[in-house]
XYZ file of C-alpha atoms in Angstrom:
387
model
C -87.885 39.366 -28.000
C -90.344 36.919 -28.346
C -94.314 36.910 -27.666
C -95.037 34.701 -24.547
C -98.664 33.621 -23.723
C -98.985 34.306 -19.702
C -100.748 32.156 -17.409
C -101.899 32.536 -14.167
C -98.926 32.205 -11.043
C -100.964 31.509 -8.849
C -100.344 30.303 -5.180
C -101.011 26.740 -4.867
C -100.406 23.319 -3.140
C -98.036 20.452 -4.154
C -99.938 17.369 -6.121
C -98.456 13.623 -6.003
C -99.313 10.070 -4.475
C -99.894 10.353 -0.669
C -97.344 11.769 1.666
C -95.992 8.876 4.824
C -98.751 9.339 7.647
C -97.404 12.105 9.875
C -96.399 11.320 13.745
C -98.259 12.551 16.957
C -96.051 15.311 17.347
C -96.457 16.511 13.950
C -99.846 16.650 14.260
C -100.047 18.611 16.943
C -97.996 21.208 14.720
C -99.800 21.835 12.398
C -102.445 22.254 14.146
C -100.648 25.628 16.366
C -100.932 29.202 14.776
C -98.345 31.465 12.758
C -97.998 33.416 15.719
C -97.857 31.195 18.352
C -95.231 28.369 16.503
C -92.512 31.852 16.274
C -92.594 32.020 19.635
C -90.793 28.896 19.775
C -87.830 28.416 20.905
C -85.910 27.424 17.737
C -87.544 30.540 15.470
C -86.779 32.737 18.241
C -83.507 31.787 18.499
C -82.692 31.861 14.820
C -84.067 35.295 14.783
C -82.026 36.124 17.825
C -78.915 35.497 16.005
C -79.376 36.109 12.472
C -76.985 38.772 12.568
C -74.114 36.598 13.688
C -75.252 34.195 11.550
C -75.235 36.685 8.555
C -70.837 37.296 9.633
C -69.949 33.626 8.305
C -72.377 33.664 5.352
C -70.174 34.674 2.938
C -67.388 33.359 0.749
C -64.282 32.290 1.374
C -61.276 30.636 1.329
C -60.831 28.934 -3.134
C -63.772 29.264 -4.560
C -65.554 25.271 -6.847
C -65.931 27.513 -9.850
C -62.289 26.585 -10.322
C -62.064 23.149 -10.155
C -65.636 23.378 -12.620
C -64.833 21.793 -16.026
C -66.709 21.829 -19.231
C -66.666 18.453 -21.000
C -67.423 18.066 -24.838
C -71.116 16.658 -26.154
C -68.354 14.007 -27.826
C -68.069 12.477 -24.484
C -70.724 12.256 -23.180
C -72.642 8.318 -24.851
C -75.431 7.308 -24.827
C -74.632 4.983 -21.414
C -73.382 7.791 -19.752
C -76.500 9.956 -19.792
C -78.482 7.193 -18.833
C -75.984 6.948 -15.529
C -76.669 10.492 -14.672
C -80.924 10.088 -15.133
C -80.198 7.606 -13.331
C -78.269 8.136 -10.783
C -80.759 11.800 -10.204
C -83.576 9.131 -10.145
C -81.993 6.729 -7.431
C -81.621 10.463 -4.915
C -85.804 11.009 -5.369
C -85.652 7.606 -3.666
C -83.166 8.111 -1.701
C -84.849 11.148 -0.148
C -88.466 9.894 -0.561
C -87.237 7.405 2.250
C -85.449 9.531 4.157
C -88.518 11.853 4.146
C -90.374 9.299 5.127
C -88.762 8.239 8.300
C -88.321 12.159 9.489
C -91.992 12.020 8.912
C -93.120 9.560 10.939
C -91.061 11.173 13.665
C -88.037 8.871 14.071
C -83.986 10.781 14.403
C -82.296 10.352 11.803
C -78.406 10.656 11.053
C -77.683 13.802 7.763
C -75.251 10.614 5.843
C -77.998 10.096 3.553
C -78.492 13.943 1.639
C -75.319 15.003 2.546
C -74.557 11.733 0.561
C -77.041 12.670 -2.460
C -75.824 16.458 -2.444
C -72.168 15.228 -1.929
C -73.406 13.525 -5.596
C -75.073 16.032 -7.206
C -72.010 18.657 -6.312
C -69.289 16.205 -8.306
C -71.480 15.789 -11.540
C -71.740 19.861 -11.226
C -68.051 19.970 -10.286
C -67.204 17.204 -13.588
C -70.011 18.091 -15.402
C -72.299 21.954 -15.518
C -74.023 22.258 -18.550
C -75.631 18.963 -18.341
C -76.799 19.424 -14.428
C -79.880 22.164 -14.867
C -81.371 20.226 -17.518
C -81.818 16.707 -15.734
C -84.440 18.652 -13.466
C -86.810 18.692 -15.898
C -86.241 14.705 -15.292
C -89.805 13.847 -14.169
C -90.967 10.106 -13.084
C -94.453 8.422 -13.572
C -96.152 9.145 -10.900
C -93.777 10.989 -8.321
C -94.219 13.448 -5.663
C -94.143 17.064 -7.487
C -92.657 17.581 -3.538
C -89.320 15.337 -3.750
C -88.627 16.443 -7.490
C -89.149 19.803 -6.518
C -86.557 20.244 -2.961
C -84.761 17.820 -5.007
C -83.976 19.905 -8.796
C -83.842 23.981 -5.930
C -81.030 21.653 -4.634
C -79.035 20.925 -8.086
C -80.120 25.138 -8.416
C -79.070 26.278 -6.066
C -75.261 24.345 -5.853
C -74.869 26.319 -9.702
C -76.037 29.723 -7.946
C -73.438 28.719 -4.862
C -69.896 27.914 -7.466
C -70.852 30.094 -10.089
C -70.101 33.976 -6.743
C -66.960 31.743 -5.546
C -68.518 29.815 -2.745
C -66.016 27.236 -1.443
C -66.077 23.451 -2.361
C -67.862 22.756 2.018
C -70.103 26.133 2.011
C -71.486 24.944 -1.376
C -72.189 21.295 0.525
C -74.027 23.404 2.975
C -75.859 25.594 0.057
C -77.339 22.118 -1.255
C -78.113 20.665 2.107
C -80.378 22.957 3.246
C -81.635 23.362 -0.468
C -82.565 20.172 -1.243
C -84.169 19.996 2.784
C -85.763 23.396 2.002
C -89.270 22.347 2.070
C -89.242 19.967 5.030
C -92.617 21.143 6.763
C -94.061 21.668 3.197
C -96.057 18.063 4.368
C -97.642 19.664 7.887
C -99.541 22.116 5.864
C -102.912 19.648 5.347
C -103.058 17.630 1.816
C -106.045 19.927 0.889
C -105.022 23.292 1.028
C -101.423 21.518 -0.447
C -104.046 20.276 -3.675
C -105.911 23.180 -3.635
C -105.953 24.426 -8.256
C -107.619 27.384 -6.971
C -105.889 30.374 -5.325
C -105.246 30.114 -1.564
C -107.555 32.115 0.506
C -105.671 34.110 3.546
C -105.932 31.528 5.906
C -105.319 28.768 3.966
C -102.025 31.082 2.777
C -101.375 31.073 6.436
C -100.882 27.686 6.998
C -99.044 27.453 3.690
C -96.349 30.575 5.736
C -96.306 27.902 8.742
C -94.581 25.605 7.077
C -90.860 27.084 7.311
C -91.423 27.347 10.637
C -92.081 23.680 11.104
C -90.549 22.863 8.859
C -86.558 23.640 11.994
C -88.850 22.276 14.757
C -89.086 19.130 11.740
C -84.589 19.630 12.034
C -84.391 19.051 15.354
C -84.839 15.337 14.799
C -81.406 15.186 12.430
C -78.510 15.226 13.664
C -74.989 15.834 12.312
C -76.719 19.245 11.009
C -74.652 21.763 9.287
C -75.688 24.956 11.618
C -75.990 27.082 9.211
C -78.887 24.659 7.350
C -81.988 26.030 10.244
C -81.426 29.820 8.237
C -81.676 28.427 4.850
C -84.904 26.449 5.663
C -87.123 29.996 8.089
C -85.761 32.161 5.100
C -86.265 30.459 1.996
C -89.746 32.164 1.228
C -88.169 35.386 2.828
C -88.403 38.586 0.430
C -85.299 40.784 0.083
C -88.037 44.167 0.288
C -88.800 42.242 3.224
C -92.760 41.511 1.646
C -92.190 37.399 2.213
C -92.899 34.946 5.220
C -93.071 34.109 8.117
C -91.285 37.003 9.631
C -91.157 39.456 7.043
C -87.786 40.170 6.699
C -86.026 42.618 4.664
C -82.040 41.902 3.180
C -79.588 42.783 5.688
C -82.048 40.761 7.809
C -81.757 37.668 5.863
C -78.914 34.836 5.385
C -76.918 34.699 2.008
C -77.631 30.945 2.105
C -80.536 31.391 1.526
C -81.022 33.849 -0.435
C -79.710 31.417 -3.486
C -82.560 29.042 -1.992
C -85.397 31.577 -3.507
C -83.678 32.336 -6.484
C -83.596 28.940 -7.365
C -87.134 27.545 -5.714
C -88.461 29.911 -7.669
C -86.946 29.612 -10.592
C -88.043 25.860 -10.803
C -90.898 26.226 -9.322
C -91.785 28.083 -12.186
C -90.265 25.708 -14.441
C -92.597 22.872 -13.355
C -96.080 22.124 -14.351
C -98.490 22.495 -11.028
C -102.572 21.114 -11.287
C -103.800 25.142 -12.257
C -101.075 25.556 -15.010
C -98.172 24.270 -17.149
C -94.507 24.651 -16.340
C -94.073 28.147 -18.212
C -90.760 27.792 -20.908
C -87.825 28.226 -19.248
C -87.016 31.155 -20.692
C -90.606 32.712 -19.201
C -88.822 31.520 -15.648
C -86.321 33.321 -16.235
C -87.859 36.235 -17.107
C -90.111 36.451 -14.297
C -87.233 36.298 -12.204
C -85.858 38.727 -13.141
C -89.216 40.591 -12.978
C -88.872 39.845 -9.245
C -85.803 40.963 -8.905
C -85.808 44.359 -10.634
C -89.219 44.077 -8.029
C -87.025 44.175 -4.969
C -88.623 40.826 -4.274
C -84.864 38.283 -4.820
C -81.487 38.659 -4.555
C -79.707 40.621 -8.088
C -76.559 39.815 -7.066
C -77.101 36.037 -6.821
C -79.850 35.893 -9.540
C -77.083 37.495 -11.209
C -74.830 34.550 -10.809
C -77.658 32.444 -12.282
C -77.527 33.865 -14.913
C -74.332 33.692 -15.703
C -74.842 29.779 -15.383
C -77.412 29.389 -16.863
C -78.685 32.037 -19.266
C -81.234 33.989 -20.641
C -81.848 31.069 -23.450
C -81.499 28.836 -19.567
C -79.386 25.061 -20.420
C -81.696 22.277 -21.416
C -84.100 24.870 -23.314
C -84.956 24.819 -26.974
C -84.434 27.934 -28.968
C -85.653 28.424 -32.677
C -83.210 30.414 -34.715
C -82.981 33.334 -36.979
C -82.802 30.632 -40.209
C -85.689 28.633 -38.551
C -82.951 25.594 -37.334
C -83.559 24.632 -33.963
C -81.625 24.231 -30.834
C -80.847 23.070 -28.078
C -78.988 25.190 -25.133
C -76.200 22.944 -23.977
C -74.068 26.232 -22.177
C -75.266 29.158 -20.807
C -72.768 32.560 -21.529
C -71.369 34.303 -18.586
C -71.020 38.282 -20.956
C -73.795 38.135 -23.412
C -76.725 35.643 -21.649
C -78.509 36.175 -25.202
C -75.769 34.197 -26.824
C -75.378 30.470 -25.519
C -73.671 27.462 -26.448
C -76.652 25.734 -29.232
C -76.757 21.975 -30.342
C -78.104 22.102 -33.818
C -81.446 19.654 -33.291
C -83.179 20.148 -36.058
C -83.265 22.006 -39.855
C -84.934 24.274 -40.676
C -87.123 21.937 -43.436
C -87.872 20.482 -40.581
C -85.926 17.205 -40.070
C -84.649 16.051 -36.452
C -81.076 15.552 -36.329
C -79.572 11.672 -35.122
C -77.329 11.990 -32.944
C -74.394 11.497 -35.050
C -75.455 14.340 -36.847
C -75.776 16.877 -34.391
C -73.297 19.892 -34.273
C -72.447 22.778 -32.444
C -72.919 26.755 -33.038
C -72.134 29.464 -30.225
C -74.269 32.932 -30.932
C -71.103 34.240 -29.192
C -68.888 33.641 -33.063
C -71.935 33.895 -34.908
C -73.546 36.793 -34.268
C -75.499 36.999 -38.447
C -78.040 34.272 -36.192
C -80.107 35.035 -33.254
C -82.463 33.409 -31.129
C -85.595 34.043 -32.586
C -88.422 32.367 -29.823
C -88.211 30.617 -26.992
C -90.254 27.031 -26.856
C -91.022 24.056 -24.428
C -88.459 21.546 -24.059
C -90.318 18.841 -24.987
C -91.545 20.216 -28.536
C -89.638 18.332 -30.706
C -91.361 14.968 -29.855
C -89.985 11.551 -29.235
C -86.844 12.807 -27.851
C -85.490 13.763 -24.511
C -84.270 16.131 -22.080
C -80.320 15.147 -23.211
C -80.730 15.629 -26.860
C -78.178 17.661 -27.854
C -76.325 17.104 -24.901
């Protein structure tokens, strides 16, 4: 495996533009202690009903995965790539508008969120390989939180589909993932944006956001019931070391376990104020180690690995003959031997879209990946170069 320079992965906050002013009721809510918030009827009801909720969190019916089909790189025109990138940016705007309305204390319908998730879901069905790469899209001056929530949604959809859930279940998981950090804007800005390690008191404030999130959910009409469990438990851990209730595996909703993996991977692979982004490979490697330590679900981590590969889709990798490739499709059985597009020769020439060709490492054992590189390693090409 390649050597990597490790960077400290400290607790820190979201970065970006100011979030909308909070309604007075939410300003009061953020002043409550965690212990008091956990006594709220909405939280107590979820704690008491988790066993019943877990009876409904297994895959049933026809798996969505059977409807998914691969798109050939040759079928992706420049216009198509621009269209899917614009769609992703539009969904971020929709999420921002939805949260702006909600955090001002207004009641809202789930319809705009559901539509955005349906769009990601349909894109995944038609072109699953491109979805993970879209999570690397960045807009100048964008708020980290909105991008993180949308990206966590896209990754959660891929994990849920890979794990065998049906279309309606995947849609519900996507809605929960898109809203999973709904309570984070209620955490004081100076804590969310802190660039050094959080104190115990500050981390206690962070631990409040899942509970505050389920209280904000009460303003949303036509919300699937399972979404409440997902918001409440997306920061719990398999071994009981998470928050807010330190629940262990058997008391964590399976949908929430999916979001935990997506949330961790997306956070690691994104730049933060206190560190650069880890490469997709580093992020996957760290996620696997967390799974081995008993923090995350082994079952859903394997489902993610089967979709994304050890060198996740979108990664730039160096091959043993020193060509550079972009990973464009995972290998569900040989995680280290994905399908790549050769985007740079061993002489250093960056290939034009018309010159790019594919190499399936599953069938050419004479070539191997020797190094993972940052997604922007090749200057002057966009994130979909090679797709």
